[in-house]
PDB file of C-alpha atoms in Angstrom:
ATOM      1  CA  ASP A   1      -0.078  -0.011   0.106  1.00 73.00           C
ATOM      2  CA  GLN A   2       1.406   3.108  -1.142  1.00 84.00           C
ATOM      3  CA  GLN A   3       1.402   5.979   1.390  1.00 91.00           C
ATOM      4  CA  VAL A   4       3.071   8.325  -1.161  1.00 95.00           C
ATOM      5  CA  LYS A   5       2.181   8.286  -4.714  1.00 96.00           C
ATOM      6  CA  GLN A   6       3.663  10.161  -7.669  1.00 96.00           C
ATOM      7  CA  ASN A   7       1.220   9.242 -10.668  1.00 92.00           C
ATOM      8  CA  SER A   8       3.378  10.437 -13.634  1.00 95.00           C
ATOM      9  CA  PRO A   9       6.600   8.397 -14.199  1.00 94.00           C
ATOM     10  CA  SER A  10       7.812  10.803 -16.774  1.00 96.00           C
ATOM     11  CA  LEU A  11       6.967  14.347 -17.696  1.00 97.00           C
ATOM     12  CA  SER A  12       8.327  16.351 -20.775  1.00 98.00           C
ATOM     13  CA  VAL A  13       8.598  20.493 -20.728  1.00 98.00           C
ATOM     14  CA  GLN A  14       9.946  22.992 -23.151  1.00 97.00           C
ATOM     15  CA  GLU A  15      12.936  25.118 -21.531  1.00 97.00           C
ATOM     16  CA  GLY A  16      11.605  28.112 -20.241  1.00 97.00           C
ATOM     17  CA  ARG A  17       7.912  26.920 -19.408  1.00 97.00           C
ATOM     18  CA  ILE A  18       6.717  25.725 -16.221  1.00 98.00           C
ATOM     19  CA  SER A  19       7.211  22.147 -14.838  1.00 98.00           C
ATOM     20  CA  ILE A  20       4.568  20.913 -12.277  1.00 98.00           C
ATOM     21  CA  LEU A  21       5.188  17.663 -10.394  1.00 98.00           C
ATOM     22  CA  ASN A  22       2.419  15.961  -8.481  1.00 98.00           C
ATOM     23  CA  CYS A  23       2.607  14.059  -5.338  1.00 98.00           C
ATOM     24  CA  ASP A  24      -0.374  12.646  -3.308  1.00 98.00           C
ATOM     25  CA  TYR A  25      -0.246  10.828   0.089  1.00 97.00           C
ATOM     26  CA  THR A  26      -2.782   8.939   2.081  1.00 96.00           C
ATOM     27  CA  ASN A  27      -1.282   8.994   5.696  1.00 92.00           C
ATOM     28  CA  SER A  28      -3.224  12.197   7.670  1.00 92.00           C
ATOM     29  CA  MET A  29      -0.202  11.973  10.193  1.00 90.00           C
ATOM     30  CA  PHE A  30       2.401  13.032   7.655  1.00 92.00           C
ATOM     31  CA  ASP A  31       3.586  16.800   8.717  1.00 89.00           C
ATOM     32  CA  TYR A  32       6.675  17.405   6.807  1.00 90.00           C
ATOM     33  CA  PHE A  33       7.092  16.671   3.043  1.00 93.00           C
ATOM     34  CA  LEU A  34      10.349  17.023   0.897  1.00 94.00           C
ATOM     35  CA  TRP A  35      11.324  17.092  -2.628  1.00 96.00           C
ATOM     36  CA  TYR A  36      14.315  15.442  -3.782  1.00 96.00           C
ATOM     37  CA  LYS A  37      16.259  15.509  -7.090  1.00 97.00           C
ATOM     38  CA  LYS A  38      18.182  12.735  -8.772  1.00 95.00           C
ATOM     39  CA  TYR A  39      20.542  12.506 -11.410  1.00 94.00           C
ATOM     40  CA  PRO A  40      21.591   9.025 -13.020  1.00 89.00           C
ATOM     41  CA  ALA A  41      24.627   7.402 -11.081  1.00 83.00           C
ATOM     42  CA  GLU A  42      24.337   9.932  -8.367  1.00 89.00           C
ATOM     43  CA  GLY A  43      22.572  10.035  -4.818  1.00 92.00           C
ATOM     44  CA  PRO A  44      19.362  12.139  -4.402  1.00 94.00           C
ATOM     45  CA  THR A  45      20.260  15.706  -3.219  1.00 93.00           C
ATOM     46  CA  PHE A  46      17.606  17.581  -1.172  1.00 92.00           C
ATOM     47  CA  LEU A  47      15.733  20.371  -3.247  1.00 95.00           C
ATOM     48  CA  ILE A  48      13.172  21.824  -0.953  1.00 95.00           C
ATOM     49  CA  SER A  49      10.680  21.019   1.926  1.00 93.00           C
ATOM     50  CA  ILE A  50       7.534  22.172   3.696  1.00 94.00           C
ATOM     51  CA  SER A  51       5.898  21.707   6.826  1.00 91.00           C
ATOM     52  CA  SER A  52       2.040  20.925   7.163  1.00 92.00           C
ATOM     53  CA  ILE A  53       1.607  24.321   8.972  1.00 93.00           C
ATOM     54  CA  LYS A  54       2.208  26.024   5.363  1.00 95.00           C
ATOM     55  CA  ASP A  55       0.660  25.972   2.488  1.00 96.00           C
ATOM     56  CA  LYS A  56       3.664  27.030   0.267  1.00 97.00           C
ATOM     57  CA  ASN A  57       7.512  27.442   0.299  1.00 97.00           C
ATOM     58  CA  GLU A  58       9.858  28.992  -2.340  1.00 97.00           C
ATOM     59  CA  ASP A  59      13.183  28.940  -3.187  1.00 96.00           C
ATOM     60  CA  GLY A  60      14.300  30.562  -6.225  1.00 97.00           C
ATOM     61  CA  ARG A  61      12.809  28.636  -9.204  1.00 97.00           C
ATOM     62  CA  PHE A  62      11.479  26.041  -6.905  1.00 98.00           C
ATOM     63  CA  THR A  63       8.135  26.309  -5.080  1.00 98.00           C
ATOM     64  CA  VAL A  64       6.224  23.702  -3.279  1.00 98.00           C
ATOM     65  CA  PHE A  65       2.543  23.859  -2.784  1.00 98.00           C
ATOM     66  CA  LEU A  66       0.698  21.948   0.057  1.00 98.00           C
ATOM     67  CA  ASN A  67      -3.116  21.138  -0.048  1.00 97.00           C
ATOM     68  CA  LYS A  68      -3.728  19.367   3.274  1.00 96.00           C
ATOM     69  CA  SER A  69      -7.429  18.744   2.545  1.00 96.00           C
ATOM     70  CA  ALA A  70      -6.717  17.091  -0.740  1.00 97.00           C
ATOM     71  CA  LYS A  71      -3.426  15.240   0.642  1.00 97.00           C
ATOM     72  CA  HIS A  72      -1.609  16.778  -2.233  1.00 98.00           C
ATOM     73  CA  LEU A  73       1.542  18.551  -3.140  1.00 97.00           C
ATOM     74  CA  SER A  74       3.099  19.818  -5.937  1.00 98.00           C
ATOM     75  CA  LEU A  75       6.566  21.059  -7.195  1.00 98.00           C
ATOM     76  CA  HIS A  76       6.775  24.229  -9.532  1.00 98.00           C
ATOM     77  CA  ILE A  77       9.815  24.739 -11.403  1.00 98.00           C
ATOM     78  CA  VAL A  78       9.858  28.285 -13.189  1.00 97.00           C
ATOM     79  CA  PRO A  79      11.387  28.538 -15.622  1.00 97.00           C
ATOM     80  CA  SER A  80      12.632  25.218 -16.536  1.00 98.00           C
ATOM     81  CA  GLN A  81      16.204  24.864 -17.420  1.00 97.00           C
ATOM     82  CA  PRO A  82      17.741  21.691 -19.250  1.00 96.00           C
ATOM     83  CA  GLY A  83      19.811  21.023 -15.998  1.00 96.00           C
ATOM     84  CA  ASP A  84      16.681  20.412 -14.227  1.00 97.00           C
ATOM     85  CA  SER A  85      16.179  17.179 -16.282  1.00 97.00           C
ATOM     86  CA  ALA A  86      16.469  14.447 -13.387  1.00 97.00           C
ATOM     87  CA  VAL A  87      14.259  12.239 -11.582  1.00 96.00           C
ATOM     88  CA  TYR A  88      12.441  13.788  -8.842  1.00 97.00           C
ATOM     89  CA  PHE A  89      11.032  12.112  -5.665  1.00 96.00           C
ATOM     90  CA  CYS A  90       8.472  13.143  -3.339  1.00 96.00           C
ATOM     91  CA  ALA A  91       9.100  12.105   0.413  1.00 94.00           C
ATOM     92  CA  ALA A  92       6.757  12.386   3.636  1.00 93.00           C
ATOM     93  CA  SER A  93       7.558  11.899   7.260  1.00 88.00           C
ATOM     94  CA  ALA A  94       5.182  11.678  10.474  1.00 85.00           C
ATOM     95  CA  ARG A  95       6.162  13.050  13.669  1.00 75.00           C
ATOM     96  CA  GLY A  96       7.235  10.478  16.359  1.00 65.00           C
ATOM     97  CA  ASN A  97      10.244   8.932  14.709  1.00 63.00           C
ATOM     98  CA  THR A  98       9.742   7.461  11.478  1.00 75.00           C
ATOM     99  CA  PRO A  99      11.773   7.363   8.400  1.00 84.00           C
ATOM    100  CA  LEU A 100      10.910   9.176   5.402  1.00 88.00           C
ATOM    101  CA  VAL A 101       8.327   7.575   2.741  1.00 91.00           C
ATOM    102  CA  PHE A 102       9.371   8.147  -0.717  1.00 93.00           C
ATOM    103  CA  GLY A 103       7.226   8.123  -3.935  1.00 94.00           C
ATOM    104  CA  LYS A 104       8.350   6.062  -7.006  1.00 94.00           C
ATOM    105  CA  GLY A 105       9.543   9.289  -8.660  1.00 95.00           C
ATOM    106  CA  THR A 106       8.823  11.411 -11.705  1.00 97.00           C
ATOM    107  CA  ARG A 107      11.407  11.457 -14.323  1.00 96.00           C
ATOM    108  CA  LEU A 108      11.480  15.055 -15.801  1.00 98.00           C
ATOM    109  CA  SER A 109      12.994  15.817 -19.147  1.00 98.00           C
ATOM    110  CA  VAL A 110      13.584  19.646 -19.961  1.00 98.00           C
ATOM    111  CA  ILE A 111      13.713  20.000 -23.848  1.00 96.00           C
ATOM    112  CA  ALA A 112      15.942  22.938 -25.241  1.00 90.00           C
TER     113      ALA A 112
ATOM    114  CA  ASP B   1      28.270  20.741   4.316  1.00 69.00           C
ATOM    115  CA  VAL B   2      27.107  17.444   5.160  1.00 68.00           C
ATOM    116  CA  LYS B   3      29.053  14.338   3.672  1.00 90.00           C
ATOM    117  CA  VAL B   4      28.122  11.022   3.113  1.00 94.00           C
ATOM    118  CA  THR B   5      30.626   8.761   1.603  1.00 95.00           C
ATOM    119  CA  GLN B   6      29.961   5.283   0.318  1.00 96.00           C
ATOM    120  CA  SER B   7      32.890   2.896   0.204  1.00 90.00           C
ATOM    121  CA  SER B   8      32.544   2.049  -3.517  1.00 92.00           C
ATOM    122  CA  ARG B   9      30.762   3.277  -6.432  1.00 93.00           C
ATOM    123  CA  TYR B  10      30.679   0.056  -8.713  1.00 95.00           C
ATOM    124  CA  LEU B  11      31.026  -3.262  -7.535  1.00 96.00           C
ATOM    125  CA  VAL B  12      30.587  -6.641  -9.211  1.00 97.00           C
ATOM    126  CA  LYS B  13      30.030  -9.686  -7.112  1.00 97.00           C
ATOM    127  CA  ARG B  14      29.157 -13.554  -7.839  1.00 97.00           C
ATOM    128  CA  THR B  15      26.045 -15.399  -6.836  1.00 97.00           C
ATOM    129  CA  GLY B  16      26.574 -16.607  -3.151  1.00 97.00           C
ATOM    130  CA  GLU B  17      29.483 -14.082  -2.067  1.00 97.00           C
ATOM    131  CA  LYS B  18      29.433 -12.286   1.111  1.00 97.00           C
ATOM    132  CA  VAL B  19      29.331  -8.303   0.198  1.00 97.00           C
ATOM    133  CA  PHE B  20      29.848  -5.461   2.708  1.00 97.00           C
ATOM    134  CA  LEU B  21      28.729  -1.914   1.650  1.00 97.00           C
ATOM    135  CA  GLU B  22      30.210   0.738   3.848  1.00 97.00           C
ATOM    136  CA  CYS B  23      28.809   4.001   4.295  1.00 97.00           C
ATOM    137  CA  VAL B  24      30.610   6.879   6.665  1.00 97.00           C
ATOM    138  CA  GLN B  25      28.891  10.141   7.494  1.00 95.00           C
ATOM    139  CA  ASP B  26      30.962  13.152   9.022  1.00 93.00           C
ATOM    140  CA  MET B  27      28.365  15.496  10.452  1.00 88.00           C
ATOM    141  CA  ASP B  28      27.719  13.559  13.850  1.00 89.00           C
ATOM    142  CA  HIS B  29      24.249  12.517  12.600  1.00 89.00           C
ATOM    143  CA  GLU B  30      22.314  10.128  14.757  1.00 89.00           C
ATOM    144  CA  ASN B  31      20.195   8.480  12.142  1.00 91.00           C
ATOM    145  CA  MET B  32      21.362   6.231   9.150  1.00 93.00           C
ATOM    146  CA  PHE B  33      19.553   4.558   6.541  1.00 94.00           C
ATOM    147  CA  TRP B  34      20.277   2.061   3.682  1.00 97.00           C
ATOM    148  CA  TYR B  35      17.890   2.111   0.477  1.00 96.00           C
ATOM    149  CA  ARG B  36      17.960   0.397  -2.842  1.00 96.00           C
ATOM    150  CA  GLN B  37      16.971   2.260  -6.244  1.00 94.00           C
ATOM    151  CA  ASP B  38      15.385  -0.240  -8.877  1.00 92.00           C
ATOM    152  CA  PRO B  39      13.686   1.327 -11.988  1.00 87.00           C
ATOM    153  CA  GLY B  40       9.819   1.854 -11.465  1.00 86.00           C
ATOM    154  CA  LEU B  41      10.238   0.779  -7.994  1.00 90.00           C
ATOM    155  CA  GLY B  42      11.567   4.285  -6.314  1.00 90.00           C
ATOM    156  CA  LEU B  43      13.383   4.170  -3.314  1.00 93.00           C
ATOM    157  CA  ARG B  44      12.874   1.509  -0.931  1.00 94.00           C
ATOM    158  CA  LEU B  45      14.240   1.120   2.694  1.00 95.00           C
ATOM    159  CA  ILE B  46      16.130  -2.048   3.743  1.00 97.00           C
ATOM    160  CA  TYR B  47      17.326  -1.017   7.464  1.00 96.00           C
ATOM    161  CA  PHE B  48      17.974   2.275   9.466  1.00 94.00           C
ATOM    162  CA  SER B  49      19.366   2.737  12.604  1.00 93.00           C
ATOM    163  CA  TYR B  50      18.863   5.665  15.298  1.00 89.00           C
ATOM    164  CA  ASP B  51      21.659   5.002  17.335  1.00 88.00           C
ATOM    165  CA  VAL B  52      24.955   2.977  17.805  1.00 91.00           C
ATOM    166  CA  LYS B  53      24.338  -0.778  17.871  1.00 87.00           C
ATOM    167  CA  MET B  54      20.662  -0.240  17.104  1.00 89.00           C
ATOM    168  CA  LYS B  55      19.024  -1.478  14.006  1.00 94.00           C
ATOM    169  CA  GLU B  56      15.370  -1.343  12.705  1.00 93.00           C
ATOM    170  CA  LYS B  57      14.157  -3.107   9.686  1.00 95.00           C
ATOM    171  CA  GLY B  58      12.581  -1.106   6.807  1.00 94.00           C
ATOM    172  CA  ASP B  59      10.238  -2.332   3.866  1.00 92.00           C
ATOM    173  CA  ILE B  60      12.592  -5.017   2.482  1.00 95.00           C
ATOM    174  CA  PRO B  61      14.978  -6.610   5.074  1.00 97.00           C
ATOM    175  CA  GLU B  62      15.321  -9.563   3.534  1.00 96.00           C
ATOM    176  CA  GLY B  63      18.739 -11.009   2.372  1.00 96.00           C
ATOM    177  CA  TYR B  64      20.283  -8.244   4.335  1.00 97.00           C
ATOM    178  CA  SER B  65      21.540  -7.341   7.456  1.00 97.00           C
ATOM    179  CA  VAL B  66      23.343  -4.353   9.172  1.00 97.00           C
ATOM    180  CA  SER B  67      26.104  -3.377  11.614  1.00 97.00           C
ATOM    181  CA  ARG B  68      26.368   0.110  13.440  1.00 96.00           C
ATOM    182  CA  GLU B  69      29.588  -0.189  15.920  1.00 94.00           C
ATOM    183  CA  LYS B  70      30.248   3.566  15.699  1.00 95.00           C
ATOM    184  CA  LYS B  71      28.070   6.549  15.416  1.00 94.00           C
ATOM    185  CA  GLU B  72      29.489   7.794  12.083  1.00 95.00           C
ATOM    186  CA  ARG B  73      29.874   4.343  10.105  1.00 97.00           C
ATOM    187  CA  PHE B  74      26.547   2.197   8.857  1.00 97.00           C
ATOM    188  CA  SER B  75      27.351  -1.147   6.844  1.00 97.00           C
ATOM    189  CA  LEU B  76      25.158  -3.012   4.691  1.00 98.00           C
ATOM    190  CA  ILE B  77      25.787  -6.872   4.471  1.00 98.00           C
ATOM    191  CA  LEU B  78      24.449  -9.194   1.773  1.00 97.00           C
ATOM    192  CA  GLU B  79      25.115 -12.496   3.392  1.00 94.00           C
ATOM    193  CA  SER B  80      25.133 -14.771   0.194  1.00 97.00           C
ATOM    194  CA  ALA B  81      24.377 -12.381  -2.826  1.00 97.00           C
ATOM    195  CA  SER B  82      21.811 -13.216  -5.277  1.00 97.00           C
ATOM    196  CA  THR B  83      21.095 -11.971  -8.818  1.00 97.00           C
ATOM    197  CA  ASN B  84      17.878 -10.276  -7.574  1.00 96.00           C
ATOM    198  CA  GLN B  85      20.080  -7.982  -5.299  1.00 98.00           C
ATOM    199  CA  THR B  86      21.361  -6.132  -8.220  1.00 97.00           C
ATOM    200  CA  SER B  87      20.762  -2.582  -7.784  1.00 96.00           C
ATOM    201  CA  MET B  88      21.731   0.911  -6.796  1.00 95.00           C
ATOM    202  CA  TYR B  89      22.379   1.150  -3.056  1.00 97.00           C
ATOM    203  CA  LEU B  90      21.995   4.489  -1.274  1.00 96.00           C
ATOM    204  CA  CYS B  91      23.004   5.419   2.351  1.00 97.00           C
ATOM    205  CA  ALA B  92      21.371   8.252   3.917  1.00 94.00           C
ATOM    206  CA  SER B  93      21.936  10.201   7.603  1.00 92.00           C
ATOM    207  CA  SER B  94      19.638  12.474   9.298  1.00 89.00           C
ATOM    208  CA  TYR B  95      20.419  14.814  12.531  1.00 83.00           C
ATOM    209  CA  ASP B  96      18.119  13.737  15.028  1.00 70.00           C
ATOM    210  CA  ARG B  97      14.950  11.606  15.207  1.00 61.00           C
ATOM    211  CA  ARG B  98      12.763  13.757  17.552  1.00 58.00           C
ATOM    212  CA  ARG B  99      11.899  15.946  14.719  1.00 57.00           C
ATOM    213  CA  ALA B 100      11.205  16.130  11.083  1.00 55.00           C
ATOM    214  CA  GLU B 101      14.489  15.912   9.394  1.00 69.00           C
ATOM    215  CA  THR B 102      16.290  16.186   5.949  1.00 82.00           C
ATOM    216  CA  GLN B 103      17.842  13.127   5.034  1.00 87.00           C
ATOM    217  CA  TYR B 104      21.377  13.465   3.122  1.00 91.00           C
ATOM    218  CA  PHE B 105      22.388  10.935   0.728  1.00 94.00           C
ATOM    219  CA  GLY B 106      25.682   9.312  -0.418  1.00 95.00           C
ATOM    220  CA  PRO B 107      26.534   8.825  -3.878  1.00 94.00           C
ATOM    221  CA  GLY B 108      25.288   5.585  -4.342  1.00 95.00           C
ATOM    222  CA  THR B 109      26.949   2.046  -4.973  1.00 96.00           C
ATOM    223  CA  ARG B 110      25.726   0.175  -8.060  1.00 95.00           C
ATOM    224  CA  LEU B 111      26.130  -3.427  -7.374  1.00 97.00           C
ATOM    225  CA  LEU B 112      26.212  -5.977 -10.188  1.00 97.00           C
ATOM    226  CA  VAL B 113      25.467  -9.929  -8.822  1.00 97.00           C
ATOM    227  CA  LEU B 114      26.507 -12.248 -11.641  1.00 97.00           C
TER     228      LEU B 114
END
């Protein structure tokens, strides 16, 4: 039973446009959410996070939106650049000492 | 900067061999984790540890064991490697289990079992 779902295995976007990556979760105990970016043959790197007390967090070109009632979060990348091409993992954790739960990832391709 | 290092980037082993994957972090983190990444399956948690000499099973512990004798080092052991253990293995660490924490990953070890 997947608690964190990334329903789009892949996404292709033109350079300069907005990329929107989506993530849904089922566990209402999750209160902290993260996005990681992974290039081939490298470990994932932390990109941005959001606490459940917020509905938006912004860092440069990256913005994460959280809709708690819908149990949905999204990552917006504006403008998209070819170097953003990678696999993006959504992750969530619940308070009280539990490991992160990861989605299966979405492969983003930004086309020049 | 947090640094998580893994002993090998690439490994080739034979079926039945005992395999050790080593992970070291230099930021005095309490928590350490081992994942494997396979196409279409994302990151799956094998084992984790919140303290020295302590370990917890993750989602897919079968065929693996771990050792944490020192705070900075977390080893993953494949007692008898099998071809279905061919994968990318990722180690991660985080500071404190009592609050939500970002995990930092090593570069990964790509293991091929023949």
